[in-house]
Coordinates of C-alpha atoms in Angstrom, one line a residue:
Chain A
X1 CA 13.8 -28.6 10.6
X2 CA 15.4 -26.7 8.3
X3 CA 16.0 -22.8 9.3
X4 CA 13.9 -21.7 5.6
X5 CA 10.9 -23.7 7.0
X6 CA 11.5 -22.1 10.2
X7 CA 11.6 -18.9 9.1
X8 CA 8.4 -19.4 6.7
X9 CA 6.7 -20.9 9.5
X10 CA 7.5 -17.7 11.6
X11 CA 5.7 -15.3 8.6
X12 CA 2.5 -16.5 9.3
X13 CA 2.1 -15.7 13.1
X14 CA 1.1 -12.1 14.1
X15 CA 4.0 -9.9 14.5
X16 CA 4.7 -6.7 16.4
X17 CA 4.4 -3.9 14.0
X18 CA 7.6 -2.0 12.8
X19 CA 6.5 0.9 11.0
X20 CA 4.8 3.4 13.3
X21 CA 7.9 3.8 15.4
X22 CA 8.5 6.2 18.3
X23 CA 7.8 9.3 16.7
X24 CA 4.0 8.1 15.3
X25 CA 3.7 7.3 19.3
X26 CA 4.4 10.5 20.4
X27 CA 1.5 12.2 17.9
X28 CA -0.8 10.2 20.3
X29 CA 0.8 10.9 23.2
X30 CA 1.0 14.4 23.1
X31 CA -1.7 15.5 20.6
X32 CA -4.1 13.3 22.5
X33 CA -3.1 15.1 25.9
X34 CA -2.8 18.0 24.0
X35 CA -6.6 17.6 22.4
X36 CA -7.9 17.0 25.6
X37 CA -6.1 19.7 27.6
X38 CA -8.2 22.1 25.6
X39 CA -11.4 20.6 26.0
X40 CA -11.2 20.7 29.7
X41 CA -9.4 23.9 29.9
X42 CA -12.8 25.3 28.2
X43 CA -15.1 24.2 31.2
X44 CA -12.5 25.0 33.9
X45 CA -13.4 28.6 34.4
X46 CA -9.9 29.6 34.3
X47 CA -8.3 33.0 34.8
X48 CA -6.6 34.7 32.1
X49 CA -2.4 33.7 33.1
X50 CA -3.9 29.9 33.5
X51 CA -5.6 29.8 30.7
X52 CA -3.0 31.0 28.4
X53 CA -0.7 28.7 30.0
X54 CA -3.6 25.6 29.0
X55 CA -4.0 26.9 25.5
X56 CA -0.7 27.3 24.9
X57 CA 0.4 24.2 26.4
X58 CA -2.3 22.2 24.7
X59 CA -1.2 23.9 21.4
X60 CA 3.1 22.8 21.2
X61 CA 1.5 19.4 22.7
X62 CA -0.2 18.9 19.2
X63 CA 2.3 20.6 17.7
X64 CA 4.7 18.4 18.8
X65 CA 3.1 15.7 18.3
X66 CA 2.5 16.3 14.7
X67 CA 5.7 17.5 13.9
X68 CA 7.1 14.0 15.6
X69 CA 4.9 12.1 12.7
X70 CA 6.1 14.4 9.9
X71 CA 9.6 13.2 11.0
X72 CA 8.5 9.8 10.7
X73 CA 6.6 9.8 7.3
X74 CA 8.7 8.5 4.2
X75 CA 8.0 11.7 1.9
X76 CA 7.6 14.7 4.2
X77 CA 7.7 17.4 1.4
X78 CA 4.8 16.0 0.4
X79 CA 2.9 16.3 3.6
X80 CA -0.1 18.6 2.1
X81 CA -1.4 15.4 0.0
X82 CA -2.6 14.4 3.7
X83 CA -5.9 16.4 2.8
X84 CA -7.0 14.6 -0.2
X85 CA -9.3 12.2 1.5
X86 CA -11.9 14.0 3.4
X87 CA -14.4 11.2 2.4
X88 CA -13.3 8.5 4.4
X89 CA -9.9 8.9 6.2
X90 CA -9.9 9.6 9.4
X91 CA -5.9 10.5 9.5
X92 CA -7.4 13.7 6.7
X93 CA -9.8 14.3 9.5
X94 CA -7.0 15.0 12.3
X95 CA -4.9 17.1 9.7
X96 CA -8.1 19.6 8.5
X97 CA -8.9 19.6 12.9
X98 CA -5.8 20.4 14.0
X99 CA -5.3 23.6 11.6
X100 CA -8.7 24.7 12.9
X101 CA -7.4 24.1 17.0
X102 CA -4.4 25.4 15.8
X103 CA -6.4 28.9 14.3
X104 CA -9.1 28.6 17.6
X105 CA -6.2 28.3 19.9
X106 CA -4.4 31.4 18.3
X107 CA -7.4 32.9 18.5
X108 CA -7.7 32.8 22.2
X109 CA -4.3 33.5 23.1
X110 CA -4.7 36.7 21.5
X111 CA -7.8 37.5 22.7
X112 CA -8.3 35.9 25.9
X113 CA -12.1 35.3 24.8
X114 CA -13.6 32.5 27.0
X115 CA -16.3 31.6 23.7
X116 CA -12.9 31.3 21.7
X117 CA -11.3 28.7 24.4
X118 CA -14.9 26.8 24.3
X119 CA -14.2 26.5 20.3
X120 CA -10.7 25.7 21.0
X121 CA -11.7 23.2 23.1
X122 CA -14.3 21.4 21.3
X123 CA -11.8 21.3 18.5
X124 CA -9.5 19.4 20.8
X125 CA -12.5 16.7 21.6
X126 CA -12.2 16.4 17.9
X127 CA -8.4 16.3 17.2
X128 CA -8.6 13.2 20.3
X129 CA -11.7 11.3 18.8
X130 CA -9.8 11.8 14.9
X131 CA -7.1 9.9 16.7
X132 CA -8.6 7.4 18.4
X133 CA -10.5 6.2 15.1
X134 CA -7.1 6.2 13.0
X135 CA -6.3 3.9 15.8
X136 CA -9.4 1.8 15.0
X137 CA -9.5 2.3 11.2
X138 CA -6.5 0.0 11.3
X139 CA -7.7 -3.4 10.9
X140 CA -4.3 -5.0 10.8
X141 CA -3.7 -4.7 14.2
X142 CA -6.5 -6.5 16.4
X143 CA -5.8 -4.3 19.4
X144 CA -6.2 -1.4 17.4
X145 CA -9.4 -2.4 16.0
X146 CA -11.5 -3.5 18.9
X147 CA -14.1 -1.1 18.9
X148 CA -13.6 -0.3 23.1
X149 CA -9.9 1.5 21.9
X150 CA -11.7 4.2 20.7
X151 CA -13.7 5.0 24.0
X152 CA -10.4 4.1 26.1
X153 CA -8.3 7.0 23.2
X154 CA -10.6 9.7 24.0
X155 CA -10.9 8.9 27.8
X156 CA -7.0 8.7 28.5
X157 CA -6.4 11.4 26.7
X158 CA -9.4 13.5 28.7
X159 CA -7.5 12.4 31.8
X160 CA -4.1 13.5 30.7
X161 CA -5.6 16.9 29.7
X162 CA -7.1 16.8 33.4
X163 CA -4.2 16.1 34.4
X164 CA -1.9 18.6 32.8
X165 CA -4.6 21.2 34.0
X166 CA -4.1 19.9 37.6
X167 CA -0.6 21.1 37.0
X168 CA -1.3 24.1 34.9
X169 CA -3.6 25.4 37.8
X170 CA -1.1 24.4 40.3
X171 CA 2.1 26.7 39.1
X172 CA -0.7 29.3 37.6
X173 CA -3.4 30.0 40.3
X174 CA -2.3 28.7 43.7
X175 CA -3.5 25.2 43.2
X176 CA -6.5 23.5 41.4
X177 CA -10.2 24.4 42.4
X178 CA -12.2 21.7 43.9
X179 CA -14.3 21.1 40.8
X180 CA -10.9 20.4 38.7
X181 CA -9.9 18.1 41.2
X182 CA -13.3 16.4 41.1
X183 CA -13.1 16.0 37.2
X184 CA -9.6 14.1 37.3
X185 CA -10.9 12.0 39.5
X186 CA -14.1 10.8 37.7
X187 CA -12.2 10.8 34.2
X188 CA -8.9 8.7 36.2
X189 CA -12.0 6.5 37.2
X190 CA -13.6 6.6 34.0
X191 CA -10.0 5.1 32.6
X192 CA -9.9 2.7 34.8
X193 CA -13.4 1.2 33.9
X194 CA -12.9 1.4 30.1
X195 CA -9.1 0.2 30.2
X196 CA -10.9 -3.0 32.1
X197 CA -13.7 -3.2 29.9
X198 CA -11.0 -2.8 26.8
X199 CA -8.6 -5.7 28.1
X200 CA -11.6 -8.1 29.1
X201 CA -12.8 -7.6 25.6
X202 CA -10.1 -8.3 23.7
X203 CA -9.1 -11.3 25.8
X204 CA -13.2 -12.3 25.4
X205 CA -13.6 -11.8 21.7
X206 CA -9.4 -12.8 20.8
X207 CA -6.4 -11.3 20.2
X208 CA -2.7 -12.6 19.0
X209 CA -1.0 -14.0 22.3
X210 CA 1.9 -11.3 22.2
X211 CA -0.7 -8.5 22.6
X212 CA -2.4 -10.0 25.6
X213 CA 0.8 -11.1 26.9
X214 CA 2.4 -7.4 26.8
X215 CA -1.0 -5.7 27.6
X216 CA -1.5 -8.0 30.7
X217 CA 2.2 -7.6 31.8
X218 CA 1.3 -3.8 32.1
X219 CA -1.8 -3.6 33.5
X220 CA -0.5 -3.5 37.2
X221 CA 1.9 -1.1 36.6
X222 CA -0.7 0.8 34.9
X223 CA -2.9 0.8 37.7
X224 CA -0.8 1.6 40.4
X225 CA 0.8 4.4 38.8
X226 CA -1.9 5.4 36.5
X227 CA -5.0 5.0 38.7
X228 CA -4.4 4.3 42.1
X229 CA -1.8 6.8 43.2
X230 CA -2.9 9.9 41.2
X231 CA -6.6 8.9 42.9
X232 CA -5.0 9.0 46.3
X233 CA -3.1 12.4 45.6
X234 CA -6.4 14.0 44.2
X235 CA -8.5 12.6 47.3
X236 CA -5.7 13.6 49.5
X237 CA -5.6 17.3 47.9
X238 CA -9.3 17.5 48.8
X239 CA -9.4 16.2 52.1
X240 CA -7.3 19.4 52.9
X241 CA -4.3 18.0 53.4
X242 CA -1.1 20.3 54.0
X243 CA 0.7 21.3 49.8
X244 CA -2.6 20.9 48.3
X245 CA -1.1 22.3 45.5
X246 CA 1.8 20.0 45.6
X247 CA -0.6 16.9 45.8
X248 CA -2.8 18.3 43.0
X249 CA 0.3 18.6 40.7
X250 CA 1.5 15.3 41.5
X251 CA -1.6 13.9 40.5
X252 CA -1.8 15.8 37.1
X253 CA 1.3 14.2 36.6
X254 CA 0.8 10.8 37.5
X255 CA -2.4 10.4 35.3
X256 CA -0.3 12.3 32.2
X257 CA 2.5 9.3 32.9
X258 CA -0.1 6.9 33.4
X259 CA -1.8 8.0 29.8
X260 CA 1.5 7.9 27.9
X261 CA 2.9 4.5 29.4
X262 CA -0.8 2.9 28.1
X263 CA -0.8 4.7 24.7
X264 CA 3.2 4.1 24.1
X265 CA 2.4 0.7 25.1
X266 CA -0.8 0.0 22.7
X267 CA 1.1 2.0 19.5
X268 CA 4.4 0.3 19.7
X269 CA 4.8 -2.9 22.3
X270 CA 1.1 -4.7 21.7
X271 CA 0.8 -4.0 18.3
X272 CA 0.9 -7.3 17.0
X273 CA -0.4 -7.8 13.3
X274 CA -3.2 -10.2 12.4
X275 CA -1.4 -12.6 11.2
X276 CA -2.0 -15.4 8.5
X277 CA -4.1 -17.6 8.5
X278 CA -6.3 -21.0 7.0
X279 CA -9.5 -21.6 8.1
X280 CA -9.1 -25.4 6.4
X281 CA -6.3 -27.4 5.7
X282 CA -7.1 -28.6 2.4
X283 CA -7.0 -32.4 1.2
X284 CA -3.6 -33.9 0.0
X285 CA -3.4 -37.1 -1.9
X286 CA -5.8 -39.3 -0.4
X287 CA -6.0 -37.7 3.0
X288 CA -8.8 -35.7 4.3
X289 CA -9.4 -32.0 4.9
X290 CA -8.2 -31.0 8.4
X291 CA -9.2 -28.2 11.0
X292 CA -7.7 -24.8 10.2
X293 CA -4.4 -23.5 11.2
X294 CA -4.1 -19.8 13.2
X295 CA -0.6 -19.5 14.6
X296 CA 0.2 -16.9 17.5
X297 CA -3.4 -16.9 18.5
X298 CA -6.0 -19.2 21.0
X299 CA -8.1 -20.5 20.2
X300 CA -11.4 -18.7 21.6
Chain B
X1 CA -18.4 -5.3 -14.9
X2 CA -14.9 -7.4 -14.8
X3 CA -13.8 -7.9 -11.6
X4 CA -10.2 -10.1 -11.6
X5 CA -9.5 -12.8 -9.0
X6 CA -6.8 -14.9 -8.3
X7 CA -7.2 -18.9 -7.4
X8 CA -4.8 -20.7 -5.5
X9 CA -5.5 -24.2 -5.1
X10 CA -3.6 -25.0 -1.6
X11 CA -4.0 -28.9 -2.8
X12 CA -1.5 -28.6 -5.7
X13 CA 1.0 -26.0 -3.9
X14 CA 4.1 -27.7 -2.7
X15 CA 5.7 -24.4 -1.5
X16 CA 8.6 -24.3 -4.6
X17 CA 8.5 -20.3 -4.6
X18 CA 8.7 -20.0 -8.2
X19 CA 6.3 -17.5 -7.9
X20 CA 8.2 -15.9 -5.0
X21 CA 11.1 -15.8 -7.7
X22 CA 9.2 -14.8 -10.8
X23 CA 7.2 -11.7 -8.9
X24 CA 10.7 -10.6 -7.6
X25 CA 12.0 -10.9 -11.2
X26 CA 8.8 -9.1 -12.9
X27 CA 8.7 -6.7 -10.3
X28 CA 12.4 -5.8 -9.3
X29 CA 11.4 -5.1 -5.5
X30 CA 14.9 -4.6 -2.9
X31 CA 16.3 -7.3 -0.9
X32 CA 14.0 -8.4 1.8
X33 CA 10.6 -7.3 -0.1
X34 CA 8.5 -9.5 -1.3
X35 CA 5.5 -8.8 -2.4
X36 CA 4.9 -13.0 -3.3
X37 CA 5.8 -15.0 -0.4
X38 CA 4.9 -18.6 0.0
X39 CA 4.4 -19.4 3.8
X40 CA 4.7 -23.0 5.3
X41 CA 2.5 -24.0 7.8
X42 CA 2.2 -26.6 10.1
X43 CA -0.8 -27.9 12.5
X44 CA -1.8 -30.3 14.2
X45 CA 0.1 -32.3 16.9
X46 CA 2.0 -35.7 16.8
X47 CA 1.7 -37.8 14.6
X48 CA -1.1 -36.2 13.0
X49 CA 0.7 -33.1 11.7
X50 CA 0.1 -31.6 8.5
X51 CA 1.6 -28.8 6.4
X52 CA 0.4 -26.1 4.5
X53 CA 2.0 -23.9 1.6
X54 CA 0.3 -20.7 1.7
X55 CA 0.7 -18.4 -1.2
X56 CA 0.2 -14.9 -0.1
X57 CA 0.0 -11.3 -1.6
X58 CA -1.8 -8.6 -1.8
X59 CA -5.8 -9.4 -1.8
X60 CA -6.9 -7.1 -3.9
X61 CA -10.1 -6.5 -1.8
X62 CA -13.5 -5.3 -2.8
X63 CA -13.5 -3.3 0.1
X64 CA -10.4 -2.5 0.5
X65 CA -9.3 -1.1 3.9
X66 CA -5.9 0.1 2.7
X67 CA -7.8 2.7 0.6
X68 CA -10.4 3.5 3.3
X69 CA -7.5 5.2 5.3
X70 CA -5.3 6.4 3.1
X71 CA -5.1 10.3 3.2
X72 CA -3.9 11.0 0.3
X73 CA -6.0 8.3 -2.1
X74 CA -2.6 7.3 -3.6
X75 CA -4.5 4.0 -2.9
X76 CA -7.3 3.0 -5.0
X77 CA -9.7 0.4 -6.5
X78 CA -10.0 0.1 -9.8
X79 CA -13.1 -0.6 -11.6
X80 CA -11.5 -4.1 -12.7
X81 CA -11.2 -5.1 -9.0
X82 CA -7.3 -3.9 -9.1
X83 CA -6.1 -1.8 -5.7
X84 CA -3.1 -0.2 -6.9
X85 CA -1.1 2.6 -5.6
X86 CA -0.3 5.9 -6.9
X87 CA 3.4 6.3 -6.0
X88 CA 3.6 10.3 -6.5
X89 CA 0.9 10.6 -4.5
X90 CA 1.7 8.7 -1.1
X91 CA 3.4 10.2 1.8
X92 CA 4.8 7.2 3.1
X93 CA 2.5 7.6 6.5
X94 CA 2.2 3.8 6.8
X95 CA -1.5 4.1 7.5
X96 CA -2.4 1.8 5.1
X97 CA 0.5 -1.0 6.2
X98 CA -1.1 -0.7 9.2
X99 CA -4.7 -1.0 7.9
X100 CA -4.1 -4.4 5.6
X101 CA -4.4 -7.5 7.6
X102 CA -2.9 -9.5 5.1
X103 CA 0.6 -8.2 5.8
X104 CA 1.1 -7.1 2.2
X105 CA 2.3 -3.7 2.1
X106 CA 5.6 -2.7 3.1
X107 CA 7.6 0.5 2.9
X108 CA 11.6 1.1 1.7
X109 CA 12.8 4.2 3.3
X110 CA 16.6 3.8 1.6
X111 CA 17.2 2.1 -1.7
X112 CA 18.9 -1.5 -0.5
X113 CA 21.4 -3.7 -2.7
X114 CA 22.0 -7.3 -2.7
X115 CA 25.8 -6.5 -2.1
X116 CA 26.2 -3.5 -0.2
X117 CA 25.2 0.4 -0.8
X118 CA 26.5 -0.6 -4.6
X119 CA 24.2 -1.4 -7.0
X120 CA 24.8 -4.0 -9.6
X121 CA 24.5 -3.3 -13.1
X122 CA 21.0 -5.2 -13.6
X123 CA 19.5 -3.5 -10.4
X124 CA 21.1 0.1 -11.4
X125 CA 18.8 -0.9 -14.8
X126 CA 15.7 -1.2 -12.8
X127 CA 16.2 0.7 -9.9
X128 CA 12.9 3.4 -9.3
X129 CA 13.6 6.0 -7.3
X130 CA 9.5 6.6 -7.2
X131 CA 9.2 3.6 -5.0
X132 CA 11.5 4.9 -1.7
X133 CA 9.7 6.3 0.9
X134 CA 6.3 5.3 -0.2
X135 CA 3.6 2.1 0.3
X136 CA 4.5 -0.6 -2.1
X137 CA 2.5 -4.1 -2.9
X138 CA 1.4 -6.6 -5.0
X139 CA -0.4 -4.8 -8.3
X140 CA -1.6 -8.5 -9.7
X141 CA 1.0 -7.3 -12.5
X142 CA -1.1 -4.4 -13.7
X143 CA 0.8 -3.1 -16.5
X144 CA 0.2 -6.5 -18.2
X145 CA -3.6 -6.3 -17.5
X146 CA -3.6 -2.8 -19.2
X147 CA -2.1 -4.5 -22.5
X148 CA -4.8 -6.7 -22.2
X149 CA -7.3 -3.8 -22.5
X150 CA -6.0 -2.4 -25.5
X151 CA -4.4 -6.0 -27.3
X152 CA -7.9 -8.2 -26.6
X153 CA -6.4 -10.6 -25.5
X154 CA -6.9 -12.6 -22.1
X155 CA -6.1 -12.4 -18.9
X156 CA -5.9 -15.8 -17.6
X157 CA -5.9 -17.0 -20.5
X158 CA -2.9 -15.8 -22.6
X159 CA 0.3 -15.8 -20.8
X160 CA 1.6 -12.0 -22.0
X161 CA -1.5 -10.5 -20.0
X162 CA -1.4 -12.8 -16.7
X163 CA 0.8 -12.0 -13.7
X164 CA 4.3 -13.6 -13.7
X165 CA 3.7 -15.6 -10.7
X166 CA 0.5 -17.4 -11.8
X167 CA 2.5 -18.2 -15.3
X168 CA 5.3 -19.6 -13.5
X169 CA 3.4 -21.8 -10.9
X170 CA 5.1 -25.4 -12.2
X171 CA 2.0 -27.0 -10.0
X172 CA -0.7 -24.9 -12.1
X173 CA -2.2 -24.5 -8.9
X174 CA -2.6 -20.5 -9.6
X175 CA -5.3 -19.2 -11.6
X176 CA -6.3 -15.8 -12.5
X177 CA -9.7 -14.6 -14.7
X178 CA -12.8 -12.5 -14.4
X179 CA -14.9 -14.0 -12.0
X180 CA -18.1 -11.7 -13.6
X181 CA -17.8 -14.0 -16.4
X182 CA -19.3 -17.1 -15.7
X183 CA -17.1 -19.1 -18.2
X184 CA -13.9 -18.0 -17.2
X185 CA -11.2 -20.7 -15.7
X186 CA -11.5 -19.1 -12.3
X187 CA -15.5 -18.6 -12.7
X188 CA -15.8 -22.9 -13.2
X189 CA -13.4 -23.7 -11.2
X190 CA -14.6 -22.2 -7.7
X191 CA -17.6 -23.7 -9.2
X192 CA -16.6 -27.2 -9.1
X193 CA -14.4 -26.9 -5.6
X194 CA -14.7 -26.2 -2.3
X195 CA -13.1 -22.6 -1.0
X196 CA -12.3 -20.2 1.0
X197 CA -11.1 -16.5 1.5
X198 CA -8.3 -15.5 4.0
X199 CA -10.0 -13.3 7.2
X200 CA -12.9 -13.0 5.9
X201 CA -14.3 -11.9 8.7
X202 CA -13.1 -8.6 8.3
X203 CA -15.5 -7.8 5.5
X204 CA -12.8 -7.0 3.5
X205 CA -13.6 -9.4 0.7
X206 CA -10.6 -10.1 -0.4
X207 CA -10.3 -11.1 -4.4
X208 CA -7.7 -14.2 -3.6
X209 CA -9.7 -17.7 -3.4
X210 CA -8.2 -20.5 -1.8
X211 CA -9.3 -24.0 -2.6
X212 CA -8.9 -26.6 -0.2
X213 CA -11.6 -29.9 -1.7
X214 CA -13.5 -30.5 -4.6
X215 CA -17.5 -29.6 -4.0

């Protein structure tokens, strides 16, 4: 076979994407831990050091995030444009949230006002959910697209922030209150059950074979370090066990890692394209029509 | 209401990337862009095996999901049926590469040669520094279906207002018209054959027709 049918033969199959690189990763890792750090900061009941430490965490999270994409975009002095599309894109959506957690958040470090956090926080819920349908607005990338990503977005990124305020508490206020502890473990369980119900999906309904093959490859990993060990360290911390605080921040930790690993690994390493396809092979000379062609995916 | 389609029928293609070629000419895009590209694809197993030349571009979607995303509605349809881009508008976010599932967008972050960082005379000539850093496609050769509007003629029809890959198919196997206008080539043709549209699934609708039989 010659290497130009080869490689045309190569351009129809899905293929991982190459332009949302490292740094468009890192606005959902961060600004989605970030997002839901603030939410859960607002029902924590938090003194006032701890909760400066959340909101301001939770803020240079986003921040960072955000200024990781602007590094990545191909005209960055022309940024502001991002607002022109209220109507119908969701990436217009995060921008116009994220000045208003931004302001909310500003808002409460200066004034310490627990109504302030609870805007703050909402907000954050908001700035997560924008992210999770930019993720899902994107029907090039089957993975992306399947309608259980957006509940899985929001709930890792509620975990992380459950997590990071596991830790927050920790270094802050002598260790994380039993109600804390009980919310990282229902959202690290919550995960668990919507990761499942995302990667039974996909597999049910199809997906190009590198996607399943790299989010199967993880999921193991994922569930040791995302969901089993931070679950121990939690139930450990509230069976009383001696460095409660210790076990609490280790288990912040390990759901934050846990959160990251699965959102690195959806943005960059299972983000296969759709492909090309023909759903019929037409008729050529006096043959007959054949079945359709789909390369790089089962058939389901 | 025109709304302009193109018709590829996959029975007369035998993959010779003229139009690959022509687009590339008409459209000056960089080494390694193309925004024709004529895939080959085989199915089946042994010995029944067939191949397939698959002529893909931009779709130019009815419901496009490109513009559905795009922050900064540098992307948008036109009233023709046309999704063309604004180049002074986009960022370069990549939402909307992201967003096709035709594979038809791509961006140039650094202006690329064919031999080295120097530019030859003809690519100096036609080099656009509006196109770097920003979302770039297939425009179904826009500029000559805006003559059209204001010289009457054709597109489809007369050559100087039809996209340079569907005049250079040597197979005729592209076709390009007003599907609204029930007497256009494209209108009778899909008429007469059996067709289909890529992913359409998706609900995107896309404005390519593919014809694989007659009816």
């Amino acid at each position: 076979m010659k290497l130009s049918t080869l490689r045309a033969a190569e351009l129809a199959a899905p293929k991982q994407q190459r332009n949302w690189d490292w740094r468009a990763a890192t606005n959902f890792i961060c600004g989605g831990a970030g997002g839901g750090l603030l939410f859960c900061a607002a029902f924590a009941g938090l003194g006032p050091v701890a909760m400066q430490a959340a909101v301001l965490l939770g803020l240079v999270l986003i921040g960072c995030g955000l200024t990781c994409v602007w590094f990545e975009i191909g005209r960055p002095w022309r940024a502001l444009n991002v607002y022109r599309h209220i109507a119908t894109s969701w990436m217009t959506r995060e921008a116009i949230v994220a000045l208003l957690v931004f302001a909310a958040g500003g808002l409460t470090l200066l004034t310490n006002q627990a109504a302030l956090l609870l805007l703050a926080g909402g907000l954050g819920l908001g700035f997560l959910y924008s992210q999770a349908r930019i993720l899902a607005a994107n029907k090039g990338i089957p993975a992306w697209r399947h309608p259980r990503s957006i509940p899985l977005m929001v709930a890792t990124g509620l975990a992380e922030g459950a997590g990071f305020l596991a830790c927050v508490m920790s270094l802050a206020s002598g260790g994380a209150g039993f109600a804390v502890l009980t919310g990282l473990i229902v959202l690290i369980g919550v995960r668990a059950f919507l990761w499942k119900a995302y990667l039974d999906a996909l597999v049910a309904d199809g997906a190009p074979d590198g996607t399943l093959k790299v989010l199967n490859g993880m999921a193991p990993r994922l569930l040791l370090v995302g969901h089993i060990l931070p679950a121990l360290a939690v139930m450990a911390a509230m069976a009383g066990m001696p460095g409660r605080a210790a076990l609490a921040f280790a288990a912040g930790i390990l759901a934050v890692a846990g959160g990251w690993f699965l959102k690195f690994t959806l943005v960059r390493r299972a983000a296969y394209t759709q492909g090309l396809a023909v759903p019929r092979i037409p008729v050529r000379g006096k043959g007959t029509a054949g079945a359709g062609a789909k390369p790089g995916w089962k058939p389901v | 209401m025109t709304r302009y389609v193109m018709t590829i029928d996959l029975r007369r293609c035998v993959g010779c990337q003229t139009c690959t070629a022509a687009c590339k000419g008409a459209n000056a895009t960089p080494p390694g862009i193309q925004w024709r590209r004529v895939l080959d694809i085989e199915s089946g197993e042994f010995p029944d095996v067939k191949r397939t030349f698959l002529p893909v571009a931009c779709m130019h979607c009815a419901n496009p999901p490109c513009e559905e995303v795009c922050p900064t509605q540098a992307t948008t349809k036109r009233a023709d049926g046309l999704v063309v881009i604004d180049y002074d508008l986009c960022i370069g976010c990549a939402n909307c590469v992201m967003a096709c599932p035709y594979d038809a967008r791509s961006i140039v972050h650094e202006p690329h040669y064919a031999y080295n960082d120097t530019a030859m005379a003809s690519e100096a000539k036609r080099f656009d520094p509006s196109r770097i850093g920003v979302s770039m496609k297939c425009t179904f050769c826009k500029d000559r279906i805006d003559y059209a509007a204001v010289s009457g003629m054709i597109p489809g029809v007369d050559h100087e207002v039809t996209p340079a890959c569907v005049n250079s198919c040597i197979s005729g196997a592209m076709g390009f018209g007003d599907i609204e206008d029930p007497e256009s080539g494209v209108s009778r043709l899909l008429a007469e054959t059996q067709h289909f549209r890529m992913h359409e699934e998706l609900g995107t609708e896309p404005g390519v027709y593919y014809i694989w039989d007659k009816s």
